PDB file of C-alpha atoms in Angstrom:
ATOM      1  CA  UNK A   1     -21.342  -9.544   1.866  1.00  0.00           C
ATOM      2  CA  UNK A   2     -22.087  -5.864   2.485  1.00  0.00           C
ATOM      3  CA  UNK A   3     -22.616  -2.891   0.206  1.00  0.00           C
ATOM      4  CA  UNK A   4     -20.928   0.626   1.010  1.00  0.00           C
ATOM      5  CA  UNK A   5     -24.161   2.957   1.425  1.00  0.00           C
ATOM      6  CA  UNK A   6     -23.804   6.269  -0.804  1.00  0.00           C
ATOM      7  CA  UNK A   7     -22.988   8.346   2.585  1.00  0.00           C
ATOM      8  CA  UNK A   8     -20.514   5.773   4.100  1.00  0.00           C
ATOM      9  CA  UNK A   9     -18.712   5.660   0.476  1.00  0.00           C
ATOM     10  CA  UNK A  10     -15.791   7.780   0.030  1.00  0.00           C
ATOM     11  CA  UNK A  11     -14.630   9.142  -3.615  1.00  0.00           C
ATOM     12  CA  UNK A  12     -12.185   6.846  -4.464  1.00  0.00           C
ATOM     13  CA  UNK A  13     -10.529   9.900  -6.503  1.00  0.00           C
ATOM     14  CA  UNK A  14      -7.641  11.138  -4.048  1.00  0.00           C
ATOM     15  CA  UNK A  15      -4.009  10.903  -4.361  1.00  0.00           C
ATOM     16  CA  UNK A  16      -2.053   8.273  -5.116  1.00  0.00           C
ATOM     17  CA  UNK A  17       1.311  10.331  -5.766  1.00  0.00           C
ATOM     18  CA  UNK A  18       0.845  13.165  -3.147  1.00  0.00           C
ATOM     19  CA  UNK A  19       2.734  15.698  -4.708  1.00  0.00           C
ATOM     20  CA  UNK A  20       2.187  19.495  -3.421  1.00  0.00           C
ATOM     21  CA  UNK A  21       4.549  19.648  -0.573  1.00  0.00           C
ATOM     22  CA  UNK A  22       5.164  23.249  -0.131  1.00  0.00           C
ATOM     23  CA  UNK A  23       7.463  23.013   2.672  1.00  0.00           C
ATOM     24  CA  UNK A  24      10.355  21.382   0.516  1.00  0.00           C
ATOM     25  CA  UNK A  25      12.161  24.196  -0.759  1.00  0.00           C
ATOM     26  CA  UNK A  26      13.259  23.756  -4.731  1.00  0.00           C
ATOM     27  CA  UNK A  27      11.188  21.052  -5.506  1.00  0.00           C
ATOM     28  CA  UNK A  28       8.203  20.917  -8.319  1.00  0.00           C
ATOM     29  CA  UNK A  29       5.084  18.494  -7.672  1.00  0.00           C
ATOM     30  CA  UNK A  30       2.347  17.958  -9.771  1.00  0.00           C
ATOM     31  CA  UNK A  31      -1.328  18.689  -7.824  1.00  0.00           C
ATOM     32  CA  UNK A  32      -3.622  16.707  -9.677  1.00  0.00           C
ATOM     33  CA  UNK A  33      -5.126  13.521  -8.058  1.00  0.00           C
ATOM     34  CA  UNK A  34      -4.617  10.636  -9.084  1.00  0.00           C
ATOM     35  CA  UNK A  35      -7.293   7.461  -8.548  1.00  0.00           C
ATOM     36  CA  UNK A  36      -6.482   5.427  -5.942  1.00  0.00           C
ATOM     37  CA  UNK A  37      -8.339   2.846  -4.023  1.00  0.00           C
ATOM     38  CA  UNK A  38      -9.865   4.141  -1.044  1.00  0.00           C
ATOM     39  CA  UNK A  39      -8.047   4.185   1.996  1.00  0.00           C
ATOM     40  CA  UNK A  40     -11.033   1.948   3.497  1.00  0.00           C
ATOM     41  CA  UNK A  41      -9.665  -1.127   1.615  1.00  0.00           C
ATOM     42  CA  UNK A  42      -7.197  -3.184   3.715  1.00  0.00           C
ATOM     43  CA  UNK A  43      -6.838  -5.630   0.895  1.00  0.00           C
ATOM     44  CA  UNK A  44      -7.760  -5.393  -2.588  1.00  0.00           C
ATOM     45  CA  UNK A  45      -7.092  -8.230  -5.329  1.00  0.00           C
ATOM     46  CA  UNK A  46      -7.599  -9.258  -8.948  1.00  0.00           C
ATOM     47  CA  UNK A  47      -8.087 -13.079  -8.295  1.00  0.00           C
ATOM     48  CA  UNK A  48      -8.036 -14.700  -4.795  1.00  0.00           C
ATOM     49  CA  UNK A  49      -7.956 -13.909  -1.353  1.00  0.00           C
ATOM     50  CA  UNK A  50      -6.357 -16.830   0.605  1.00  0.00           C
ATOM     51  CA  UNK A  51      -5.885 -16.801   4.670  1.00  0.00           C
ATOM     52  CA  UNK A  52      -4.295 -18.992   6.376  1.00  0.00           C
ATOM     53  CA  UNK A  53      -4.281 -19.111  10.843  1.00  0.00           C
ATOM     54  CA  UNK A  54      -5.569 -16.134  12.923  1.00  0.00           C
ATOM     55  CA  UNK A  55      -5.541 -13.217  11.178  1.00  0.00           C
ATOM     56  CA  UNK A  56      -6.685 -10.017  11.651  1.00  0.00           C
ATOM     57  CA  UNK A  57      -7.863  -7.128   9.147  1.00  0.00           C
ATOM     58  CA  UNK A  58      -8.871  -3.478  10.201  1.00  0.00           C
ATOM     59  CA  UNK A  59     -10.407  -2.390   7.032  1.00  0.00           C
ATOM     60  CA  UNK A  60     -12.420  -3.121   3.868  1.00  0.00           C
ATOM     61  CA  UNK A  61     -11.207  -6.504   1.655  1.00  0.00           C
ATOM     62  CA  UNK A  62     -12.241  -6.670  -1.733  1.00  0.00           C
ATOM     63  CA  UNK A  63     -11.620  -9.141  -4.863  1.00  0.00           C
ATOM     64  CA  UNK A  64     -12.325  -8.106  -8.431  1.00  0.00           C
ATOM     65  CA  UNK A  65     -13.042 -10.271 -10.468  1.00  0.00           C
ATOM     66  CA  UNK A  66     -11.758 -12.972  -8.409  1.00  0.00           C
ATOM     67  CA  UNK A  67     -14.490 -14.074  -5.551  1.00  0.00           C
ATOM     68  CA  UNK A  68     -12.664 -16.523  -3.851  1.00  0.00           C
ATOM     69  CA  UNK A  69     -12.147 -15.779  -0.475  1.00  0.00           C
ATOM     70  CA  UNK A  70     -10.537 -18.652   1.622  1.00  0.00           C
ATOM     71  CA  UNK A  71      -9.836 -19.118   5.428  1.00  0.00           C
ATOM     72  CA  UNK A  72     -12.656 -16.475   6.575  1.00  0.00           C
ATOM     73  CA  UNK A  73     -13.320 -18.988   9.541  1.00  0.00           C
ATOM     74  CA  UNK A  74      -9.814 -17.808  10.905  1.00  0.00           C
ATOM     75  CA  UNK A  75     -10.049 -14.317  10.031  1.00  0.00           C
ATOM     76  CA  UNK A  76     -11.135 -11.547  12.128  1.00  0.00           C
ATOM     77  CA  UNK A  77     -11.999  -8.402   9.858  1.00  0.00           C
ATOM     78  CA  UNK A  78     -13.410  -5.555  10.909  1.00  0.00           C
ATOM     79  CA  UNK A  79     -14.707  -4.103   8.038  1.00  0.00           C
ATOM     80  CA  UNK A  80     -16.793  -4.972   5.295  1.00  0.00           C
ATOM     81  CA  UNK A  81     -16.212  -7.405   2.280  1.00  0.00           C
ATOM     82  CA  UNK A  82     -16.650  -6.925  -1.293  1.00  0.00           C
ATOM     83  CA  UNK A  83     -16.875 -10.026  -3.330  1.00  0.00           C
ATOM     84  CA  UNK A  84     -16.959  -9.119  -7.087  1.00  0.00           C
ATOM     85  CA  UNK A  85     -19.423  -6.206  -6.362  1.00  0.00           C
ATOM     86  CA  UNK A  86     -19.659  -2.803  -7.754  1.00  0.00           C
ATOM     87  CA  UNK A  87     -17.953  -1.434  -4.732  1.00  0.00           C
ATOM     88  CA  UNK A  88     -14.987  -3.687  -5.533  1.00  0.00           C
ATOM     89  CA  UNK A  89     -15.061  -3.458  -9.270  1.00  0.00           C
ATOM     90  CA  UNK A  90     -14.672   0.535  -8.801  1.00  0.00           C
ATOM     91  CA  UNK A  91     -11.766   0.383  -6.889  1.00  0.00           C
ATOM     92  CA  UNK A  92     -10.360  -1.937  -8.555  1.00  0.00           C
ATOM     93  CA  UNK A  93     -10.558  -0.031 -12.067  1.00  0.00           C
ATOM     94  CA  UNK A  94      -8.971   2.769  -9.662  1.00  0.00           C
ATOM     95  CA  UNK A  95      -6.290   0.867  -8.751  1.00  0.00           C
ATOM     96  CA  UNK A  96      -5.561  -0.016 -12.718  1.00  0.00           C
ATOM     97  CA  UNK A  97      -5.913   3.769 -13.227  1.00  0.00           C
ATOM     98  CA  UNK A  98      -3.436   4.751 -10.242  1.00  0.00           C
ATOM     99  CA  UNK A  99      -0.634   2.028 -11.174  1.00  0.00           C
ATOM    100  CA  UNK A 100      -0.423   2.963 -14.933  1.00  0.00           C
ATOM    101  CA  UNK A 101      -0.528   6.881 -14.629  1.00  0.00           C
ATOM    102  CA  UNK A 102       2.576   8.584 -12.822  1.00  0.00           C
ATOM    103  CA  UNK A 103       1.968  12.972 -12.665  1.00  0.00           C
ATOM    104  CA  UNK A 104       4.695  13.432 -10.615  1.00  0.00           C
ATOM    105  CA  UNK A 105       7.330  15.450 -11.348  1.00  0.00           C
ATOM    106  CA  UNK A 106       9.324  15.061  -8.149  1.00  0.00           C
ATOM    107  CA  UNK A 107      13.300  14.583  -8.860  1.00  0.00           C
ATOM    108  CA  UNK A 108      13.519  10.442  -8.858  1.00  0.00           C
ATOM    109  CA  UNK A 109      16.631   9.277  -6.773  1.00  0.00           C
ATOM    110  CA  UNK A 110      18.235   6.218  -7.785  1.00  0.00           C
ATOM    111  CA  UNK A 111      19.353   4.385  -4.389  1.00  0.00           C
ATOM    112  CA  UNK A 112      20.638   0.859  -4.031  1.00  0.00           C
ATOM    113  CA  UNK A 113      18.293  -2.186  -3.625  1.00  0.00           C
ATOM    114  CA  UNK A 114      18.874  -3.007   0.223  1.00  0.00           C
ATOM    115  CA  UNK A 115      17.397  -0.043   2.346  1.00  0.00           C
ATOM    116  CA  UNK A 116      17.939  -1.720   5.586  1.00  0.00           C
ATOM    117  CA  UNK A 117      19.423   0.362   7.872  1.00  0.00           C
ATOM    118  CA  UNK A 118      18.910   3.471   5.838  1.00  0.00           C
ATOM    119  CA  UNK A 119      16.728   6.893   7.362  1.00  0.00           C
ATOM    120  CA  UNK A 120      15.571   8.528   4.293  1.00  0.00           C
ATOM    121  CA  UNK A 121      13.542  11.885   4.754  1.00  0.00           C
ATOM    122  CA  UNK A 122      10.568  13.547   2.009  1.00  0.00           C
ATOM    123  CA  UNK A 123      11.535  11.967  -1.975  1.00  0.00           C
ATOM    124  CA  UNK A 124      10.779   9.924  -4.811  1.00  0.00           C
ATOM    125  CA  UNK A 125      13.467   7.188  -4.827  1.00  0.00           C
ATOM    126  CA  UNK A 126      13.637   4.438  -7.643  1.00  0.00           C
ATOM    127  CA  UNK A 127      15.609   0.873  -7.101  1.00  0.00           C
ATOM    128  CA  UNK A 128      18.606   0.955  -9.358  1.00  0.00           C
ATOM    129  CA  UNK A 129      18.876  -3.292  -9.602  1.00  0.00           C
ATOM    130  CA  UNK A 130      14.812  -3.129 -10.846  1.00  0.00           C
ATOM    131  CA  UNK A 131      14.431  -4.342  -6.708  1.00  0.00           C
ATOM    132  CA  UNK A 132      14.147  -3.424  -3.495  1.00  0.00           C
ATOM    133  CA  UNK A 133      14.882  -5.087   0.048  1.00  0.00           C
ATOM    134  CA  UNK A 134      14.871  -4.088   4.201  1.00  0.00           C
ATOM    135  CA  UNK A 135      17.137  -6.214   6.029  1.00  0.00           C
ATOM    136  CA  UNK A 136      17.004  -4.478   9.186  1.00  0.00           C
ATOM    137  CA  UNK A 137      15.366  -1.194  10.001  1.00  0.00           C
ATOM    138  CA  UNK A 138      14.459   1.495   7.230  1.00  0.00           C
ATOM    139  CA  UNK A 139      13.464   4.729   9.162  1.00  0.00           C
ATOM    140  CA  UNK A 140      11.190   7.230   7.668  1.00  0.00           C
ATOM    141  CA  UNK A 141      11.689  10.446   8.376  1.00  0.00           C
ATOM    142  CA  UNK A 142       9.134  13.158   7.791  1.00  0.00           C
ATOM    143  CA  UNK A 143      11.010  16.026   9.831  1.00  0.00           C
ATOM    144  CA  UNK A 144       7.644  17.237  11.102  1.00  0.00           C
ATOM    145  CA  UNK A 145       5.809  18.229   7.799  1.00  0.00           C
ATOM    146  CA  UNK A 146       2.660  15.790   7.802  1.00  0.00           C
ATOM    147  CA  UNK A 147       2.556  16.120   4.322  1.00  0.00           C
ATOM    148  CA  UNK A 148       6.177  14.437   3.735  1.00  0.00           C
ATOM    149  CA  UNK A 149       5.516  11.492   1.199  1.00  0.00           C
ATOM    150  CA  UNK A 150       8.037   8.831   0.919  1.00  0.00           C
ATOM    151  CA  UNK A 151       7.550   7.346  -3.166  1.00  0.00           C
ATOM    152  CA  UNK A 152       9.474   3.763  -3.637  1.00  0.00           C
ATOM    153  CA  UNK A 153       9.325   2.384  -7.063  1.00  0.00           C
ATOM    154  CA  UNK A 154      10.383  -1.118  -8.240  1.00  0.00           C
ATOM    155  CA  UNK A 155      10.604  -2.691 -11.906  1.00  0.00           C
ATOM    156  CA  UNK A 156      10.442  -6.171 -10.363  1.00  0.00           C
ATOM    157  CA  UNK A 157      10.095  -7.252  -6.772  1.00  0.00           C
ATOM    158  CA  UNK A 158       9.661  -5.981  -2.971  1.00  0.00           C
ATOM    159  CA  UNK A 159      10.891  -8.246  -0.594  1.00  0.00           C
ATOM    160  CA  UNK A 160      11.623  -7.700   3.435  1.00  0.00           C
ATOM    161  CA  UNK A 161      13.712  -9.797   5.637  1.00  0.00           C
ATOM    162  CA  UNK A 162      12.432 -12.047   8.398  1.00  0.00           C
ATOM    163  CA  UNK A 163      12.113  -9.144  11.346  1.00  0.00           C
ATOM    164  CA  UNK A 164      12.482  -6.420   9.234  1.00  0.00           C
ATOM    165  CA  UNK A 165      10.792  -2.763  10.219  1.00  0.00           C
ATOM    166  CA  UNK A 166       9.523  -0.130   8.655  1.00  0.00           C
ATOM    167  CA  UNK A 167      10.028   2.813  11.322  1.00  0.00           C
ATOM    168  CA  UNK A 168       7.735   6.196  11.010  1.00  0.00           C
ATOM    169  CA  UNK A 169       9.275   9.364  12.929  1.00  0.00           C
ATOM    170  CA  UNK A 170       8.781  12.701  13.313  1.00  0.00           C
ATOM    171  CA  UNK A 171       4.734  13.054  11.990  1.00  0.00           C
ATOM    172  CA  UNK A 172       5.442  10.620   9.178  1.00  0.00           C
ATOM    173  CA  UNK A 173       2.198   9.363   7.587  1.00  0.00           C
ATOM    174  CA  UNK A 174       1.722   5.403   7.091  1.00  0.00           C
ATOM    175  CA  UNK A 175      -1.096   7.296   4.380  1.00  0.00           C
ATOM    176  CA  UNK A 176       2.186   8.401   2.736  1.00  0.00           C
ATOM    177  CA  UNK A 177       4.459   5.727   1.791  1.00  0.00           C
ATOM    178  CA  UNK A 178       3.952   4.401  -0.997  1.00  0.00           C
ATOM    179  CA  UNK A 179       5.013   1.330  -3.098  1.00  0.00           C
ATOM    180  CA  UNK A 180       4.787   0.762  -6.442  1.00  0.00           C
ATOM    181  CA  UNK A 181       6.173  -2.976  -7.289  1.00  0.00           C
ATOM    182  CA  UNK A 182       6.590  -3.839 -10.745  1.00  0.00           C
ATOM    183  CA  UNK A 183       6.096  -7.482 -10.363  1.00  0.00           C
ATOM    184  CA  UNK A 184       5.141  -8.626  -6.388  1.00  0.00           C
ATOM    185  CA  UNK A 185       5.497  -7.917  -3.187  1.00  0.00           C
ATOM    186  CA  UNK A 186       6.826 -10.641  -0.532  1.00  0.00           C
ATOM    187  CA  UNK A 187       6.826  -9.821   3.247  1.00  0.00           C
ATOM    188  CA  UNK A 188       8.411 -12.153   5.500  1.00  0.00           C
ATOM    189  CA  UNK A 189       7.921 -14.072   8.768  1.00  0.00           C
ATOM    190  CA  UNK A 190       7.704 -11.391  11.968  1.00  0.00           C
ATOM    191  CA  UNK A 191       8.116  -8.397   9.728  1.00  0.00           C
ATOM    192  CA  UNK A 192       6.629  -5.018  10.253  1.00  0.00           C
ATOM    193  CA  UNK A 193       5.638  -3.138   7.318  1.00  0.00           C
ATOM    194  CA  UNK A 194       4.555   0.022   6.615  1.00  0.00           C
ATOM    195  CA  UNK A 195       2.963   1.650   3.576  1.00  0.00           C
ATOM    196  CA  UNK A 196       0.677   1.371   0.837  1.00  0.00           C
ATOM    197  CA  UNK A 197       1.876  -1.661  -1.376  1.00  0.00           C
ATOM    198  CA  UNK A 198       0.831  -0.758  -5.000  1.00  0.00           C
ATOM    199  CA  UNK A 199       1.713  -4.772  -6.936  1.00  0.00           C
ATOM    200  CA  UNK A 200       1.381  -5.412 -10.719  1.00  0.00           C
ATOM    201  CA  UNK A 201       0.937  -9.146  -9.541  1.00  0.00           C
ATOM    202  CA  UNK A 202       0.997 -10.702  -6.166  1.00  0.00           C
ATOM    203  CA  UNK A 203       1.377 -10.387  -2.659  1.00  0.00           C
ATOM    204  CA  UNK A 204       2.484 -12.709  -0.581  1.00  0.00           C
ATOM    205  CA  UNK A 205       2.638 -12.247   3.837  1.00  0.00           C
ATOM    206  CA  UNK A 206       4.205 -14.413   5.268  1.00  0.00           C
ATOM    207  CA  UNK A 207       4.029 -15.980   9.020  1.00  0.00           C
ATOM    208  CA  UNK A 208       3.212 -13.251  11.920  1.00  0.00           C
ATOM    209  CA  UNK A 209       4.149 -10.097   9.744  1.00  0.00           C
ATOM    210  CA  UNK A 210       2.209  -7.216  10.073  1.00  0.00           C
ATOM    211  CA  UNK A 211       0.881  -4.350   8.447  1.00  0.00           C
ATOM    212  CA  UNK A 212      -0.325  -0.912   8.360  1.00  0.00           C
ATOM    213  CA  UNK A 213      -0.996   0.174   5.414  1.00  0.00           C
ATOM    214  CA  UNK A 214      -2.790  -1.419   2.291  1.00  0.00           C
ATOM    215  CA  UNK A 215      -1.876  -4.474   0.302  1.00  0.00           C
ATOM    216  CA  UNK A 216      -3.459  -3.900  -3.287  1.00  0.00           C
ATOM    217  CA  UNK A 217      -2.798  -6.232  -5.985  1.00  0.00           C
ATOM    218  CA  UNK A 218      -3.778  -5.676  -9.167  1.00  0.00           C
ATOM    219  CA  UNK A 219      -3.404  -8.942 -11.533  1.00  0.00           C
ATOM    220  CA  UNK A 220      -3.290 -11.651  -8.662  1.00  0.00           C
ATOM    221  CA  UNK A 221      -3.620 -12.557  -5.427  1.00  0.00           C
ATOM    222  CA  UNK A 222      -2.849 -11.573  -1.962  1.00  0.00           C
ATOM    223  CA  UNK A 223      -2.002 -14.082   0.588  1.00  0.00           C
ATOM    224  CA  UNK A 224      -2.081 -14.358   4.275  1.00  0.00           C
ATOM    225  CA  UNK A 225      -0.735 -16.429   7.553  1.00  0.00           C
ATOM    226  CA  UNK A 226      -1.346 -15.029  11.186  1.00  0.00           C
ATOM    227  CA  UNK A 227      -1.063 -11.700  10.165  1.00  0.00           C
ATOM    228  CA  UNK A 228      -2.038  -8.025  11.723  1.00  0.00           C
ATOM    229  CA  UNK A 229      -3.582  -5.681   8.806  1.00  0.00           C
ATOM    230  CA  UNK A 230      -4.788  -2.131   9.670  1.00  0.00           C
ATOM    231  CA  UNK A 231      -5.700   0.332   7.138  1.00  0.00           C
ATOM    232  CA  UNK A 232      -3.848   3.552   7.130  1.00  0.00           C
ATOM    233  CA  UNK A 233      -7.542   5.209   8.902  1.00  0.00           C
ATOM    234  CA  UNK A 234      -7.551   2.782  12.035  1.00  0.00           C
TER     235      UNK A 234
END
């Protein structure tokens, strides 16, 4: 187990809702950060950590208060893990912070739950069924402004199809895509997923998907088979 030195340490207090996106015309976003956990953490979750096959992690993993980390014979992280620390607890109260506050006041769309096949550009789009699915491509468009955020809300659940993509174009940020899932987040076999997976509960990866992004769960656990996990930094 390693400790974050204070000079290695980034604030955890950046932006969870990126709002300030000057280049979309008639649009009002609210500037103040939100507390997030640090882009550093790969995974981040409230009670275990279990791994199952060869997987790989680019990025911090931490557990709080959970400290039960199973399957580290078959994982490969590069990064440094937090068992229960301080360095854990922190983010983790950040993470509690981040999921219950919402400053944004960027227009919500209301879209339909499958997004599969969809290319949606700069918003703040809420699931009208309570979830959200990709069967299929979903193609995020940024239209060249780096700070383009793409904001996906969900009452209940977050699941993808078996070979389902995420698809980042024109400067789009895996830093800004964002998902906030009301209950927990499933990602299935061969999947690739991109984005920062905010869950109340769980999250579950299934065979050979792979990620860039973050999988933070708050309550519960996050679980792993033969997986790819990079941080949004690597």
């Amino acid at each position: 187990m390693k400790i974050l030195n204070k000079k290695r340490f980034i604030s955890l207090q950046t932006t969870l809702l990126i709002l300030a996106i000057s280049a979309v015309p008639n649009a009002c976003f609210a500037s103040q950060p939100n507390a997030i956990a640090n882009h550093r953490f790969a995974v981040l979750a409230g009670t275990t950590i279990t791994n199952t096959g060869n997987t790989v992690i680019n990025g911090d993993v931490g557990l709080f208060p959970g400290t039960a980390l199973t399957g580290q014979a078959s994982l490969s992280l590069n990064g440094d893990t937090h068992l229960s620390d301080s360095v854990a607890n922190v983010a983790k109260s950040d993470l509690t912070r981040s999921y219950d506050s919402d400053n944004t006041v960027m227009p919500i769309t209301r879209i339909p739950t499958q997004l599969g096949g969809k290319t949606l550009t700069h918003g703040n789009y809420d699931s009208g069924s309570g979830t959200f699915g990709i069967t299929g491509t979903l193609t995020l468009d940024a239209k060249g402004n780096p700070n383009a955020h793409f904001i996906f809300k969900t009452a209940s659940t977050l699941i993808t199809a078996t070979g389902s993509n995420v698809k980042l174009i024109n400067g789009a940020n895996p830093n800004n895509v964002i998902w906030k899932v009301g209950s927990s987040a499933t990602l299935e076999t061969y999947s690739h997923f991109v984005g920062r997976i905010f869950a109340l509960t769980s999250i579950t990866v299934n065979t050979g998907a792979n990620v860039r992004g973050q999988l933070l769960a708050r309550n519960g656990a996050v679980t792993l088979d033969n997986n790819s996990i990079t941080d949004g930094n690597h």
